[in-house]
XYZ file of C-alpha atoms in Angstrom:
470
model
C 6.471 -2.386 -19.906
C 2.816 -2.200 -21.734
C 1.092 -1.647 -18.605
C 2.926 1.747 -18.240
C 2.336 2.339 -21.834
C -1.408 1.780 -21.569
C -2.389 3.502 -18.233
C -0.395 6.789 -19.646
C -2.182 6.817 -22.913
C -5.628 5.933 -21.194
C -4.610 8.745 -18.517
C -4.033 11.454 -21.149
C -6.847 10.642 -23.095
C -9.248 10.658 -20.417
C -8.129 14.218 -19.440
C -7.980 15.815 -22.793
C -11.401 14.100 -23.971
C -13.053 15.911 -21.040
C -15.391 13.589 -19.753
C -16.370 15.734 -16.919
C -20.515 15.401 -17.272
C -20.353 11.659 -18.303
C -19.657 10.212 -14.689
C -22.057 7.321 -14.882
C -19.943 6.049 -17.994
C -16.610 6.511 -16.535
C -17.236 4.051 -13.676
C -17.705 0.912 -15.882
C -15.061 2.162 -18.399
C -12.256 2.465 -15.983
C -13.141 -0.855 -14.149
C -12.753 -2.114 -18.257
C -9.226 -0.102 -18.474
C -7.642 -1.486 -15.406
C -9.179 -5.053 -16.114
C -7.539 -5.013 -19.516
C -4.014 -3.386 -18.371
C -3.949 -6.476 -15.372
C -4.807 -8.725 -18.306
C -2.004 -7.434 -20.777
C 0.198 -7.305 -17.669
C 0.567 -11.003 -17.091
C 1.096 -11.458 -20.780
C 4.860 -10.855 -19.540
C 4.623 -13.724 -17.117
C 7.644 -16.356 -17.418
C 9.156 -14.165 -20.702
C 12.326 -13.724 -19.198
C 13.871 -10.426 -17.774
C 13.000 -7.852 -20.784
C 15.265 -4.527 -20.697
C 13.660 -0.859 -21.496
C 14.910 2.506 -21.701
C 18.621 1.436 -21.879
C 18.434 -0.963 -18.841
C 16.912 1.265 -16.552
C 13.564 -0.632 -16.326
C 13.417 -4.320 -16.015
C 10.212 -6.411 -16.464
C 10.812 -10.012 -14.966
C 8.212 -12.026 -12.821
C 8.877 -10.385 -9.827
C 7.647 -6.935 -11.175
C 4.901 -8.630 -13.023
C 3.806 -10.362 -9.729
C 3.656 -6.772 -7.873
C 2.235 -5.153 -10.650
C -0.705 -7.155 -10.774
C -1.386 -6.819 -6.935
C -1.816 -2.895 -7.469
C -3.696 -2.793 -10.291
C -5.875 -5.768 -8.814
C -6.234 -3.702 -5.747
C -7.110 -0.675 -8.095
C -9.691 -2.748 -9.771
C -11.485 -3.818 -6.562
C -11.329 -0.393 -5.284
C -12.985 1.540 -8.105
C -16.342 0.458 -7.746
C -16.130 2.290 -4.068
C -15.788 5.821 -5.699
C -19.575 5.425 -6.696
C -20.460 8.315 -4.571
C -18.332 10.986 -6.705
C -20.065 9.129 -9.728
C -23.768 10.995 -8.522
C -22.029 13.855 -7.418
C -22.507 16.225 -10.319
C -19.569 18.564 -9.233
C -17.022 16.039 -8.750
C -14.628 16.246 -11.690
C -14.395 12.191 -11.663
C -12.253 11.856 -15.460
C -9.314 14.390 -13.117
C -9.725 12.043 -10.335
C -9.380 8.843 -12.537
C -6.387 10.063 -14.330
C -4.589 11.035 -11.148
C -5.212 7.277 -10.051
C -3.928 6.028 -13.233
C -0.631 8.350 -12.967
C 0.043 7.122 -9.673
C -0.424 3.688 -11.203
C 2.262 4.218 -13.721
C 4.364 5.561 -10.417
C 3.588 2.248 -8.770
C 4.476 0.166 -11.714
C 7.940 1.812 -12.263
C 9.006 1.052 -8.451
C 8.351 -2.364 -8.884
C 10.338 -2.629 -12.113
C 13.088 0.223 -11.725
C 16.990 -0.706 -12.276
C 18.175 2.807 -12.210
C 17.667 5.146 -9.225
C 16.776 7.821 -11.374
C 13.365 5.697 -12.206
C 13.043 4.604 -8.830
C 12.906 8.716 -8.120
C 10.425 9.096 -10.818
C 8.253 6.315 -9.795
C 7.968 7.812 -6.207
C 7.495 11.298 -7.577
C 5.147 10.309 -10.259
C 3.019 8.199 -7.416
C 3.514 10.742 -4.566
C 2.496 13.832 -6.587
C -1.001 12.061 -7.445
C -1.725 11.152 -4.324
C -0.703 14.973 -2.677
C -3.359 16.590 -5.225
C -6.062 13.729 -4.253
C -5.563 13.861 -0.670
C -6.917 17.250 -0.926
C -9.788 17.032 -3.340
C -12.212 17.353 -1.075
C -12.315 21.308 -1.182
C -15.380 21.555 1.063
C -13.556 19.632 3.937
C -11.000 21.388 5.909
C -9.206 18.351 6.966
C -9.045 17.112 3.427
C -6.888 20.279 3.035
C -4.741 19.851 6.350
C -3.873 16.636 4.886
C -3.041 17.471 1.726
C -0.489 20.279 3.168
C 0.724 17.668 5.760
C 1.288 15.099 3.175
C 2.965 17.344 0.537
C 5.358 19.160 3.084
C 6.632 15.741 4.835
C 6.819 13.983 1.327
C 8.735 17.198 0.061
C 11.416 16.955 3.239
C 11.590 13.148 2.478
C 12.033 13.362 -1.090
C 15.022 15.656 -0.145
C 16.451 13.008 1.891
C 16.019 10.344 -0.401
C 17.858 12.621 -3.576
C 20.750 13.573 -1.177
C 20.900 9.730 -0.237
C 21.575 8.823 -4.091
C 23.705 11.914 -4.435
C 26.279 10.543 -2.097
C 25.856 6.930 -3.410
C 26.636 8.307 -6.856
C 29.816 10.159 -5.349
C 30.723 7.289 -3.742
C 30.053 4.978 -6.706
C 29.802 6.847 -9.984
C 26.855 5.117 -10.979
C 23.001 5.163 -10.630
C 22.420 1.526 -12.154
C 22.113 -0.805 -9.445
C 24.296 -3.866 -10.363
C 27.053 -1.303 -10.737
C 26.197 -0.085 -7.508
C 26.229 -3.692 -5.828
C 29.535 -4.200 -7.694
C 30.940 -1.014 -6.123
C 29.949 -1.917 -2.863
C 31.532 -5.062 -2.605
C 34.596 -3.942 -4.575
C 35.114 -0.405 -3.700
C 37.589 1.833 -5.659
C 38.464 4.372 -2.882
C 37.984 3.054 0.526
C 38.025 6.803 1.909
C 34.886 7.059 0.017
C 32.659 3.977 1.922
C 31.434 6.433 4.920
C 29.784 8.548 2.225
C 28.238 5.472 0.475
C 26.969 4.163 3.801
C 25.561 7.717 4.513
C 23.940 7.912 1.280
C 22.287 4.171 1.521
C 20.839 5.323 5.294
C 19.471 8.155 3.598
C 18.175 6.155 0.844
C 16.527 3.793 3.406
C 14.937 6.586 5.711
C 13.200 8.499 2.413
C 11.823 5.290 1.215
C 10.896 4.323 4.839
C 8.800 7.450 4.553
C 6.822 6.416 2.091
C 5.839 3.220 3.560
C 4.665 4.823 6.687
C 7.692 3.151 8.722
C 8.560 4.349 12.575
C 9.664 6.608 13.258
C 8.549 8.531 10.083
C 5.014 7.501 10.901
C 3.752 10.658 12.371
C 2.001 12.068 9.271
C -0.070 8.834 8.733
C -3.099 9.196 11.218
C -3.627 12.742 10.132
C -2.971 12.201 6.477
C -5.107 9.054 6.475
C -8.305 10.717 8.170
C -8.538 14.028 6.422
C -8.141 12.240 2.935
C -11.072 11.191 1.485
C -12.118 7.319 2.354
C -11.920 6.279 -1.207
C -8.161 7.791 -1.665
C -7.207 6.779 1.823
C -7.897 3.080 0.796
C -5.519 3.361 -2.391
C -2.785 5.445 -0.227
C -2.842 2.440 2.351
C -2.695 -0.336 -0.224
C -1.196 0.730 -3.753
C 1.206 3.041 -2.012
C 2.519 0.224 0.691
C 2.681 -2.361 -2.015
C 4.533 -0.289 -4.079
C 6.710 1.046 -1.602
C 7.875 -2.152 -0.284
C 8.365 -3.917 -3.672
C 10.790 -0.830 -4.103
C 12.573 -1.451 -0.952
C 13.303 -5.290 -1.390
C 14.989 -4.365 -5.029
C 17.008 -1.877 -2.844
C 17.812 -4.035 -0.516
C 18.573 -7.280 -2.802
C 20.653 -5.576 -5.583
C 22.463 -2.757 -3.875
C 22.896 -3.372 -0.287
C 23.639 -7.221 0.002
C 27.515 -6.566 0.571
C 26.690 -4.135 3.545
C 23.991 -5.721 4.906
C 26.418 -9.124 5.404
C 28.847 -6.991 6.987
C 25.951 -6.114 9.773
C 25.686 -2.515 8.730
C 22.219 -2.350 7.735
C 20.356 -5.304 9.906
C 20.431 -3.799 13.303
C 18.654 -0.494 11.398
C 16.460 -2.444 9.720
C 15.528 -4.546 13.057
C 15.406 -1.387 14.934
C 12.753 0.060 12.378
C 10.819 -3.228 12.366
C 10.492 -3.154 15.936
C 9.338 0.114 16.554
C 7.022 0.103 13.737
C 5.291 -2.795 15.050
C 5.053 -1.324 18.596
C 3.842 1.931 17.842
C 1.352 0.892 14.762
C -0.138 -1.746 17.434
C -0.175 0.637 20.588
C -1.205 3.391 18.782
C -4.509 1.530 17.458
C -5.286 0.443 20.399
C -5.838 3.884 21.896
C -8.289 5.086 18.981
C -11.597 5.819 19.282
C -12.199 6.459 14.767
C -12.170 3.550 13.178
C -10.068 5.485 10.266
C -7.781 6.397 12.536
C -7.430 2.581 14.064
C -7.289 1.510 10.224
C -4.142 4.366 9.590
C -2.156 2.820 12.907
C -2.884 -0.594 11.233
C -1.401 0.539 8.367
C 1.801 1.201 10.259
C 1.832 -2.416 11.889
C 1.485 -4.001 8.665
C 4.507 -2.306 7.447
C 5.964 -3.892 10.231
C 5.156 -7.446 9.533
C 6.297 -6.493 5.925
C 9.778 -5.386 7.380
C 10.295 -8.924 8.861
C 10.812 -10.230 5.498
C 13.270 -7.560 4.536
C 15.102 -8.314 7.515
C 15.068 -11.889 6.472
C 15.297 -11.496 2.902
C 17.573 -14.032 1.026
C 19.582 -11.934 -1.447
C 17.216 -12.805 -4.479
C 14.022 -11.384 -5.877
C 12.710 -14.877 -5.044
C 12.395 -17.656 -2.604
C 10.841 -17.583 0.993
C 11.517 -13.594 1.865
C 10.002 -12.075 -1.946
C 7.266 -14.674 -1.647
C 6.201 -13.429 1.862
C 6.627 -9.831 0.837
C 4.010 -10.750 -2.159
C 1.737 -12.997 -0.606
C 1.017 -10.756 2.148
C 0.608 -7.319 0.477
C -2.282 -9.403 -1.829
C -3.912 -10.505 1.873
C -3.426 -7.206 3.405
C -4.641 -5.087 0.126
C -7.912 -7.057 -0.427
C -8.899 -6.970 3.079
C -8.007 -3.544 3.259
C -10.008 -2.316 0.673
C -12.804 -4.071 2.068
C -12.347 -2.413 5.544
C -12.140 1.009 3.973
C -14.872 0.434 1.376
C -17.263 -0.873 4.396
C -16.157 2.180 6.335
C -16.795 4.654 3.632
C -20.385 3.431 3.164
C -21.228 3.728 6.716
C -19.805 7.070 6.976
C -21.608 8.397 4.228
C -24.806 7.277 5.415
C -24.535 7.789 9.240
C -21.731 10.572 9.159
C -19.510 9.308 11.645
C -16.419 7.253 11.486
C -15.966 5.907 15.488
C -16.808 2.755 16.740
C -20.384 3.522 17.849
C -21.486 4.459 14.042
C -20.960 0.648 13.297
C -23.756 -0.247 16.362
C -26.144 -2.922 14.823
C -24.934 -2.867 11.200
C -25.146 -6.362 11.271
C -29.231 -6.319 11.619
C -29.446 -3.213 9.088
C -26.962 -4.477 6.122
C -25.881 -7.880 6.817
C -23.504 -7.685 3.237
C -21.702 -4.694 4.981
C -21.149 -6.525 8.678
C -19.755 -9.983 6.745
C -17.535 -8.287 4.412
C -16.104 -5.913 7.357
C -16.141 -9.369 9.605
C -13.977 -10.953 7.117
C -11.333 -7.967 6.309
C -11.077 -7.693 10.391
C -10.440 -11.393 10.658
C -7.815 -11.274 7.769
C -6.267 -8.144 9.116
C -5.673 -9.538 12.720
C -4.252 -12.935 10.894
C -6.792 -15.328 12.121
C -6.739 -18.713 10.752
C -8.577 -19.360 7.488
C -8.044 -15.834 5.816
C -5.367 -14.518 3.785
C -4.062 -12.567 6.464
C -3.192 -15.580 8.348
C -0.728 -17.227 5.906
C 0.448 -13.749 5.024
C 2.207 -13.390 8.454
C 2.623 -17.299 8.527
C 5.006 -17.044 5.184
C 6.821 -14.125 6.466
C 7.262 -15.652 10.123
C 9.043 -18.953 8.346
C 10.924 -17.107 6.099
C 12.266 -14.906 9.742
C 12.607 -18.445 11.556
C 14.639 -20.183 9.142
C 17.273 -17.345 9.079
C 17.605 -17.440 12.992
C 15.261 -14.503 14.186
C 13.104 -16.348 16.687
C 13.026 -13.147 18.766
C 11.816 -11.003 16.416
C 9.236 -13.612 15.428
C 8.079 -13.799 18.903
C 7.749 -9.964 19.418
C 5.476 -9.668 15.986
C 3.187 -12.636 17.494
C 2.663 -10.725 20.658
C 1.722 -7.893 18.842
C -0.261 -9.360 16.585
C -2.346 -10.632 19.907
C -2.650 -6.946 20.675
C -4.044 -6.449 17.384
C -7.032 -8.860 18.235
C -8.340 -6.483 20.345
C -8.999 -3.463 18.339
C -9.701 -5.473 15.203
C -12.428 -7.350 17.057
C -13.833 -3.978 18.568
C -15.779 -3.044 15.232
C -17.201 -6.753 14.906
C -18.876 -6.707 18.611
C -20.240 -3.052 17.671
C -21.989 -4.791 14.512
C -23.417 -7.920 15.835
C -23.422 -7.238 19.511
C -24.865 -3.814 20.303
C -28.062 -1.872 18.869
C -28.351 0.902 16.604
C -29.521 4.224 18.094
C -33.079 5.511 16.922
C -31.274 8.454 15.240
C -28.976 5.732 13.268
C -29.547 5.710 9.621
C -29.558 2.503 7.798
C -27.167 2.151 4.970
C -28.399 1.088 1.880
C -26.324 -0.912 -0.398
C -28.736 -2.476 -3.526
C -27.488 -5.932 -3.971
C -26.947 -5.026 -7.842
C -24.519 -2.248 -7.075
C -20.569 -2.478 -8.615
C -20.207 -2.151 -4.478
C -21.966 -4.809 -3.561
C -20.242 -6.879 -6.339
C -16.536 -5.564 -5.045
C -17.386 -6.553 -1.074
C -18.490 -10.271 -2.045
C -15.210 -10.714 -4.168
C -13.225 -9.218 -1.760
C -14.474 -11.734 1.052
C -14.304 -14.586 -1.294
C -10.631 -13.755 -2.356
C -9.727 -13.349 1.311
C -11.018 -16.666 2.375
C -9.589 -18.240 -0.680
C -6.135 -17.224 0.177
C -6.623 -18.582 3.567
C -8.083 -22.131 2.763
C -5.996 -22.432 -0.772
C -2.553 -20.535 0.071
C -0.546 -22.923 -2.125
C -1.909 -21.344 -4.785
C 0.339 -18.457 -4.969
C 3.120 -20.030 -2.378
C 6.353 -20.386 -4.369
C 5.283 -18.077 -7.622
C 8.716 -16.066 -6.850
């Protein structure tokens, strides 16, 4: 709760103080703000469930852990906004305020205990991202991305709201534990079909937010058109918060329906389809940015495995698997998009050929991208390997061996497209016209890339540091 208050106050203050011409000062200030909020967030660790707004928000270890992930992701991502710092026309104060407000929405998704707070969290997060997706007014692709994201988002928000209305009509409450009780002890059996339809619509609405198939069709175009800095934020923070909300909904509202076999087939089908579409779609891409968009879809599929195998509590193997995977995925993805942004800014291209010879011209960028690609592929000694390992173990323990085998096959497919930029950087020569990618060692960006690489390797070498936290 302290994190929400701090982020809201700092976001509003940033807007009203009008630091429009203080871009160089805003970057370190923003990093200090996020570092402060991250520290304050962990003061609530092991303090027991704390209720706010008449029980509509609950702060516990689950919400603190996922809030920490989104805040850490934002902290290591902010240095890559340095291009906007140097652009005198960039409204950096507005960009940063929107990012702070979107973090408020993400934290609400990890802490909600009432469907109203779920809706508010999604909308606060989504509206900020709609604006940021179209923030590059000089790029028609950015305008197209914002329009597509807004129209699709509004459509699925309607679906989500309609589902909430049906659930309320069948149970008479928006509070999670009360809905769960009504699911297990229905007052009127004739309302059960209404309840199940409402639940299904809610699953579809949240499935859109995390980019799950078959509701993924907006992802490649929106990710490609959105400025890369905000694409990285969308790919990590939004997905982490969405799956935290998904897990709370399944654990606290739907367990009885899941036990009756109502939702497991639906979730399993979405999981398989998401893995298939994400990995096969990524293979066919020639743009690294679109490849990372399809990669984001595929990683939603791996997270769905943990949702399928959840054990009915916000702790244990599934919850820990989602937490660890979200952290490892977010760190590697921020690094990948960070390098892509630096290369695209210098060479003005986002295809694989744009990375040719990067290992010779800038070894730091090549090394950082290599670590991130290996982690996303799930190669041992990286955080991504143990992220998949923990999720697969949770699924096997619950009897989903066939699903794990399919996921392993899809992981093998992913190695092909994750190795392509590595091959381009180390095994191909740059064209004579290819520009160098200058990144001074003293910049925030270089420091962020080194920290991200170190964290990725640390999670792969010492996964026990976070295993079993929840």
